[in-house]
mmCIF file of C-alpha atoms in Angstrom:
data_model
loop_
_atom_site.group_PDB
_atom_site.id
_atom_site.type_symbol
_atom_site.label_atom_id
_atom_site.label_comp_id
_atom_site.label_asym_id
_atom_site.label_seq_id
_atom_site.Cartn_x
_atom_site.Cartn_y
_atom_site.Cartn_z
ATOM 1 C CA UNK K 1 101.796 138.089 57.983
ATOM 2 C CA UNK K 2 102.090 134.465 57.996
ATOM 3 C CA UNK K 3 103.816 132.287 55.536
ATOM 4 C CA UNK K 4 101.989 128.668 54.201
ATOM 5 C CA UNK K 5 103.849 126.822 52.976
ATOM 6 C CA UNK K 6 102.603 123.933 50.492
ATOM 7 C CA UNK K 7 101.626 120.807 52.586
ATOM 8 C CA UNK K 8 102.332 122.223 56.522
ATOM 9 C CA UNK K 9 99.560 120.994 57.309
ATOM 10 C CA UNK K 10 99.975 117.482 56.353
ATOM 11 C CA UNK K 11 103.681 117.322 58.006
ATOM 12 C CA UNK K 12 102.583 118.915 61.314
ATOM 13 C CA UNK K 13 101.257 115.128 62.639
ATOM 14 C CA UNK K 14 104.758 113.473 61.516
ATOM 15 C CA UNK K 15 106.313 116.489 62.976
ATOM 16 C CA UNK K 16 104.910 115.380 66.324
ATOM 17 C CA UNK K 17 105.580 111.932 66.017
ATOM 18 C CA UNK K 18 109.443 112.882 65.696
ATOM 19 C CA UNK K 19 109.414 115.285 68.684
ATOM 20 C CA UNK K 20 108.076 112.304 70.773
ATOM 21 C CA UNK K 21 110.621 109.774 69.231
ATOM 22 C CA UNK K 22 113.556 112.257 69.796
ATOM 23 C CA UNK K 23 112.553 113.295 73.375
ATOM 24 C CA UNK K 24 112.315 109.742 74.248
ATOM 25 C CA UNK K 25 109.190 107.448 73.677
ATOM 26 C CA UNK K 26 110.262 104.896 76.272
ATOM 27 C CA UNK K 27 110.932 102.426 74.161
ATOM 28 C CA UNK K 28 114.093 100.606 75.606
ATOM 29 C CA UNK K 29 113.049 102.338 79.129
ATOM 30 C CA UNK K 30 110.183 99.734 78.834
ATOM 31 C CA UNK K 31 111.959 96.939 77.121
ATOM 32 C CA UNK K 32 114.825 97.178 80.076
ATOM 33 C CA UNK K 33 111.843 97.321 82.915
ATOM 34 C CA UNK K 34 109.852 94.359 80.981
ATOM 35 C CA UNK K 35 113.169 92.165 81.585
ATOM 36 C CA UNK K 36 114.029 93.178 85.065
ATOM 37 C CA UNK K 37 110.372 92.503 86.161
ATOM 38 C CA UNK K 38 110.780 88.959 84.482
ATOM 39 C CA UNK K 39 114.370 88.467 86.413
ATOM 40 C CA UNK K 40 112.644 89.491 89.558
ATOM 41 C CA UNK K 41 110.048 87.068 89.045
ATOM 42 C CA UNK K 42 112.785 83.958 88.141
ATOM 43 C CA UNK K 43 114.127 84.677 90.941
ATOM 44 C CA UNK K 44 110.983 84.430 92.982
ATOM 45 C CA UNK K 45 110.235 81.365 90.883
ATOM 46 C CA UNK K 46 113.513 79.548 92.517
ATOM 47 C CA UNK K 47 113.190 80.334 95.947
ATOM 48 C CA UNK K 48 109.075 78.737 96.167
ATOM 49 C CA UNK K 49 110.661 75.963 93.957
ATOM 50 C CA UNK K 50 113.606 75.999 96.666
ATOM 51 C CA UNK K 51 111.160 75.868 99.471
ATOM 52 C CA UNK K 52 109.130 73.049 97.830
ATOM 53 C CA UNK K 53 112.700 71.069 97.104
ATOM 54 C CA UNK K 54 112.986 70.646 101.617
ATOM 55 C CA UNK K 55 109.093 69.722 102.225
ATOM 56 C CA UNK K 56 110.184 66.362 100.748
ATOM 57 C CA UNK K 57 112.945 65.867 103.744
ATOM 58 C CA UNK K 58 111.040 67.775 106.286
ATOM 59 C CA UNK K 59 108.308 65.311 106.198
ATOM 60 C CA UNK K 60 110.227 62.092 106.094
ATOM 61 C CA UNK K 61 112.333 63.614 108.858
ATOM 62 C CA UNK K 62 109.160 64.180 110.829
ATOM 63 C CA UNK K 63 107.123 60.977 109.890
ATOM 64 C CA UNK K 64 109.991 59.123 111.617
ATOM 65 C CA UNK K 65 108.333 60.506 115.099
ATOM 66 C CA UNK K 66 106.532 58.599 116.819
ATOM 67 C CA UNK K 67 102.302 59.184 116.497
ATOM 68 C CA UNK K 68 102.894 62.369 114.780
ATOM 69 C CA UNK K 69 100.008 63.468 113.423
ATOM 70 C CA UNK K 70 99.040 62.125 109.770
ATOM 71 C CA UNK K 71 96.659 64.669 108.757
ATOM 72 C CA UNK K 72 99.152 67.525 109.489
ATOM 73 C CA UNK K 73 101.539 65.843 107.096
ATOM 74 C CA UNK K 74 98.885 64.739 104.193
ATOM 75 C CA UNK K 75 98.181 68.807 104.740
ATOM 76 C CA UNK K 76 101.947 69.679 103.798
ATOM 77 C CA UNK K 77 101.981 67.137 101.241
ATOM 78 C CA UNK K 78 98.976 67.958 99.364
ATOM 79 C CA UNK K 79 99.748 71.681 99.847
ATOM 80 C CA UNK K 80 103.561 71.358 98.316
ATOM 81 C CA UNK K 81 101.998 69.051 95.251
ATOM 82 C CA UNK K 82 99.449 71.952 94.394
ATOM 83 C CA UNK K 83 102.135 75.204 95.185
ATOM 84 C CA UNK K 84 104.719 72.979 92.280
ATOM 85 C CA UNK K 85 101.694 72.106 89.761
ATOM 86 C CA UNK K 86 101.009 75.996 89.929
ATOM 87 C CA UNK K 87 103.041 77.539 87.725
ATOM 88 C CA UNK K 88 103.629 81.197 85.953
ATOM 89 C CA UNK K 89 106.186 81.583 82.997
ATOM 90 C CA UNK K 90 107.512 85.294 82.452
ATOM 91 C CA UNK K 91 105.030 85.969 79.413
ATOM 92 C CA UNK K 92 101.998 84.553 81.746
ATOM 93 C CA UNK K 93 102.819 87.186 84.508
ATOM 94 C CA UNK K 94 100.289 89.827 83.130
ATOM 95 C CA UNK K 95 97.020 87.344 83.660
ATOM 96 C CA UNK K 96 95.594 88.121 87.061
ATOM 97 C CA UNK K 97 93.767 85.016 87.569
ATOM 98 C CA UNK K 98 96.741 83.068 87.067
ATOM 99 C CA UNK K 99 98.643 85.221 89.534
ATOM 100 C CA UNK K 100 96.020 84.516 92.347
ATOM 101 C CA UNK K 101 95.794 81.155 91.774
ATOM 102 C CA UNK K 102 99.662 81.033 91.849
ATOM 103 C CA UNK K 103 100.026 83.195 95.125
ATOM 104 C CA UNK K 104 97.386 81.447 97.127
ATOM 105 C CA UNK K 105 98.316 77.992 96.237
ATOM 106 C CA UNK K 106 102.415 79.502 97.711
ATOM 107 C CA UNK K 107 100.195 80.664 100.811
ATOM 108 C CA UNK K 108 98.607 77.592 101.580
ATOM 109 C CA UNK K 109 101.947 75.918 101.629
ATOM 110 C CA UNK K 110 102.978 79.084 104.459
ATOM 111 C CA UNK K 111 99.814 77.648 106.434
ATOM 112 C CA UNK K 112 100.995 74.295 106.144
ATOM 113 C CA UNK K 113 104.361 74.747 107.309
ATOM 114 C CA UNK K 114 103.503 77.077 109.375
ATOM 115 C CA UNK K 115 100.738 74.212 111.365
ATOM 116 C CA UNK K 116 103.678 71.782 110.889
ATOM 117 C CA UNK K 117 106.267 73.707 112.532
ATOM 118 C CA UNK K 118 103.126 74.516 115.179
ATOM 119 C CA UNK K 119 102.778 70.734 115.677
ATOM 120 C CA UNK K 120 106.494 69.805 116.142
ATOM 121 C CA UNK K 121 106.410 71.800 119.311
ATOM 122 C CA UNK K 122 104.673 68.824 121.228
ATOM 123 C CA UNK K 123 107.709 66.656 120.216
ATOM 124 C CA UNK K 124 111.043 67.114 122.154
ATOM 125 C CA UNK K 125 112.815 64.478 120.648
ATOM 126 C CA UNK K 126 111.433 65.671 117.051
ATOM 127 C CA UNK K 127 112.982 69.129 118.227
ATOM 128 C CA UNK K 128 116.596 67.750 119.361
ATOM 129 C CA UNK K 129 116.644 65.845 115.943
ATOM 130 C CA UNK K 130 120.561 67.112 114.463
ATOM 131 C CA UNK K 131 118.353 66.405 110.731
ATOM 132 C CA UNK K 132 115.116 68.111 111.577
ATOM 133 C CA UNK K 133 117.280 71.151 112.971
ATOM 134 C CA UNK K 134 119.103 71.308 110.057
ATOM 135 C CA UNK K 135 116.594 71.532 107.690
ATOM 136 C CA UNK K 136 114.366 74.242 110.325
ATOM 137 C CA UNK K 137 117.548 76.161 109.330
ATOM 138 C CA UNK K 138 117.538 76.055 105.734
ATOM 139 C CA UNK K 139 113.594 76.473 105.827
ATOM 140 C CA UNK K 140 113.910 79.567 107.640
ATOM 141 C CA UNK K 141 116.913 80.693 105.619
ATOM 142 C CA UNK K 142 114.609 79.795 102.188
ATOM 143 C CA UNK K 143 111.484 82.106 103.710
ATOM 144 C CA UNK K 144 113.578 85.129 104.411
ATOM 145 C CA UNK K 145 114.626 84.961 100.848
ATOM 146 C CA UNK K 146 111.010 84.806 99.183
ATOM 147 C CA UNK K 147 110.268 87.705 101.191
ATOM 148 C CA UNK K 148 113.002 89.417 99.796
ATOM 149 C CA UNK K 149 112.701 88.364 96.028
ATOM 150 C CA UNK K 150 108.674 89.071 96.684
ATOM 151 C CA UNK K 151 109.813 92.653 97.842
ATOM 152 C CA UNK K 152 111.957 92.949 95.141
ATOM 153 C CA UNK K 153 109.597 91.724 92.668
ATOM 154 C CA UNK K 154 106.999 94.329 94.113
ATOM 155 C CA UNK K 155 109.273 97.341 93.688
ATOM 156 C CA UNK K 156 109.881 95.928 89.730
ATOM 157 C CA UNK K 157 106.619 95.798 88.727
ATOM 158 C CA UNK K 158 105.347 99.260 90.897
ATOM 159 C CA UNK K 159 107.950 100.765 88.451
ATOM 160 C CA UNK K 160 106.804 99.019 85.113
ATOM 161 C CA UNK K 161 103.199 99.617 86.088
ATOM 162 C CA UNK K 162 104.300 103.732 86.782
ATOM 163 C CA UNK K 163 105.770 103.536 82.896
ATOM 164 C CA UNK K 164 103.544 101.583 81.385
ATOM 165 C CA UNK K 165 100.707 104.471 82.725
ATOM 166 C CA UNK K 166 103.026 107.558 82.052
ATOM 167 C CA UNK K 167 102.250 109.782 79.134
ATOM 168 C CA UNK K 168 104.168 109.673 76.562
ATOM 169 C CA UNK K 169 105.527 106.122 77.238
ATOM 170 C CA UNK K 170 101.669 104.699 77.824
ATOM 171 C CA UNK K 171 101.382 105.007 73.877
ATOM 172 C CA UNK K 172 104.762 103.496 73.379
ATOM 173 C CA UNK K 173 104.050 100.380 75.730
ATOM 174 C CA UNK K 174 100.322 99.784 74.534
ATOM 175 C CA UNK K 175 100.567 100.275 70.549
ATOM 176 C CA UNK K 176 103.965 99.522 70.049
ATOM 177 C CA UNK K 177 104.871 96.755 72.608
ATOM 178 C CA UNK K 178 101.493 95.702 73.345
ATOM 179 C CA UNK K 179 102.513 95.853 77.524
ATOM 180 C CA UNK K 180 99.644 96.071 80.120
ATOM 181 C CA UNK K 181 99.954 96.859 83.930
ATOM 182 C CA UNK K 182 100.876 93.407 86.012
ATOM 183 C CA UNK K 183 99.638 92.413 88.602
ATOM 184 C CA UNK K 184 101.347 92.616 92.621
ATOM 185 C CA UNK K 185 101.520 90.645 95.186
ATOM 186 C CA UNK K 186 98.774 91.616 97.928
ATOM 187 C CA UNK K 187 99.474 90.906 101.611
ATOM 188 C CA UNK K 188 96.755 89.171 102.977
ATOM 189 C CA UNK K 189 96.561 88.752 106.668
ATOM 190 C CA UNK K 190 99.730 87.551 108.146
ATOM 191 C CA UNK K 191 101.566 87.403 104.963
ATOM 192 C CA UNK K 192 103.653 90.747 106.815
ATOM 193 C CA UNK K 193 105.989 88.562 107.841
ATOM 194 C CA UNK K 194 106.952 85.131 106.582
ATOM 195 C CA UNK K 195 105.989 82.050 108.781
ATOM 196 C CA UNK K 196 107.731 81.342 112.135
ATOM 197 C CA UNK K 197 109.902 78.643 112.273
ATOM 198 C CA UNK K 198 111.743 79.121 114.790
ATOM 199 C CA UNK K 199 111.791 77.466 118.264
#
């Protein structure tokens, strides 16, 4: 024989809500990932901005040389003025387009280094340079660490995006805290490894 008690019915859906709550919505789970994706990201953010901050000396270094080719440099130039106008702030980092347009304006800066670096080959003296060796140093240095803060930025945001589509912490991170899956970096052909600089 079963008992009904007056208004079961209408507690049963609050009833539910508190299980959820006390076995853990994901509330600060989220909140915690949200902020280590956008750390990951700054520090992604400083080592393109890094990158961009040794075109300027790279290029005067190399413009010294004699004949060396102008269009390679405009190339480098233009490229490093377009990869610094593109830019992504934290709360921007859930727009797609933006994020493409960021990422292949970074990848045509790759290319243009990478031709640059290409070019250089056919100078010796450009190559002996104690300045221009120097700063192949630090360039190469800088590259190896966007392709770790890239990797690491992957690995934040393949762990948001695995919350963020988890029941019951979906619910939590689209009603509550309004968070959608972010987009990834995709390798595109080459982007494997980061450009060669070395001679």
């Amino acid at each position: 024989m079963r008992i009904h008690t007056p208004g079961s019915q209408f507690l049963r859906p609050y009833m539910v809500v508190l299980m959820l709550t006390a076995t853990g919505c994901g509330y600060n789970s989220l909140q915690r990932q949200d902020e280590e994706v956008k750390a990951a990201w700054s520090e992604v953010q400083n080592q393109y901005q890094r990158r961009a901050d040794l075109v300027p000396n790279l290029v005067a270094t190399v413009k010294g040389a004699a004949k060396f080719e102008q269009d390679t440099l405009t190339q480098v130039i233009e490229a490093r003025s377009n990869a610094t106008a593109t830019k992504i702030d934290p709360e921007s980092l859930n727009n797609p387009e933006a994020f493409k347009k960021f990422e292949q304006a970074q990848s045509q800066l790759s290319s243009a280094l990478s031709r640059l670096l290409v070019v250089v080959e056919r100078y010796p003296e450009l190559k002996a340079n104690q300045n221009f060796q120097n700063l192949q140093a630090q360039l190469e240095g800088t590259e190896n660490r966007i392709t770790v803060a890239r990797k690491r930025y992957i690995e934040e945001v393949a762990e948001y995006n695995t919350r963020v589509g988890w029941f019951p912490t979906n619910l939590t991170a689209k009603f509550l805290l309004g968070l959608t899956v972010r987009p990834t970096f995709t390798a595109e052909e080459g982007a494997q490894k980061p450009p060669p600089v070395k001679f």
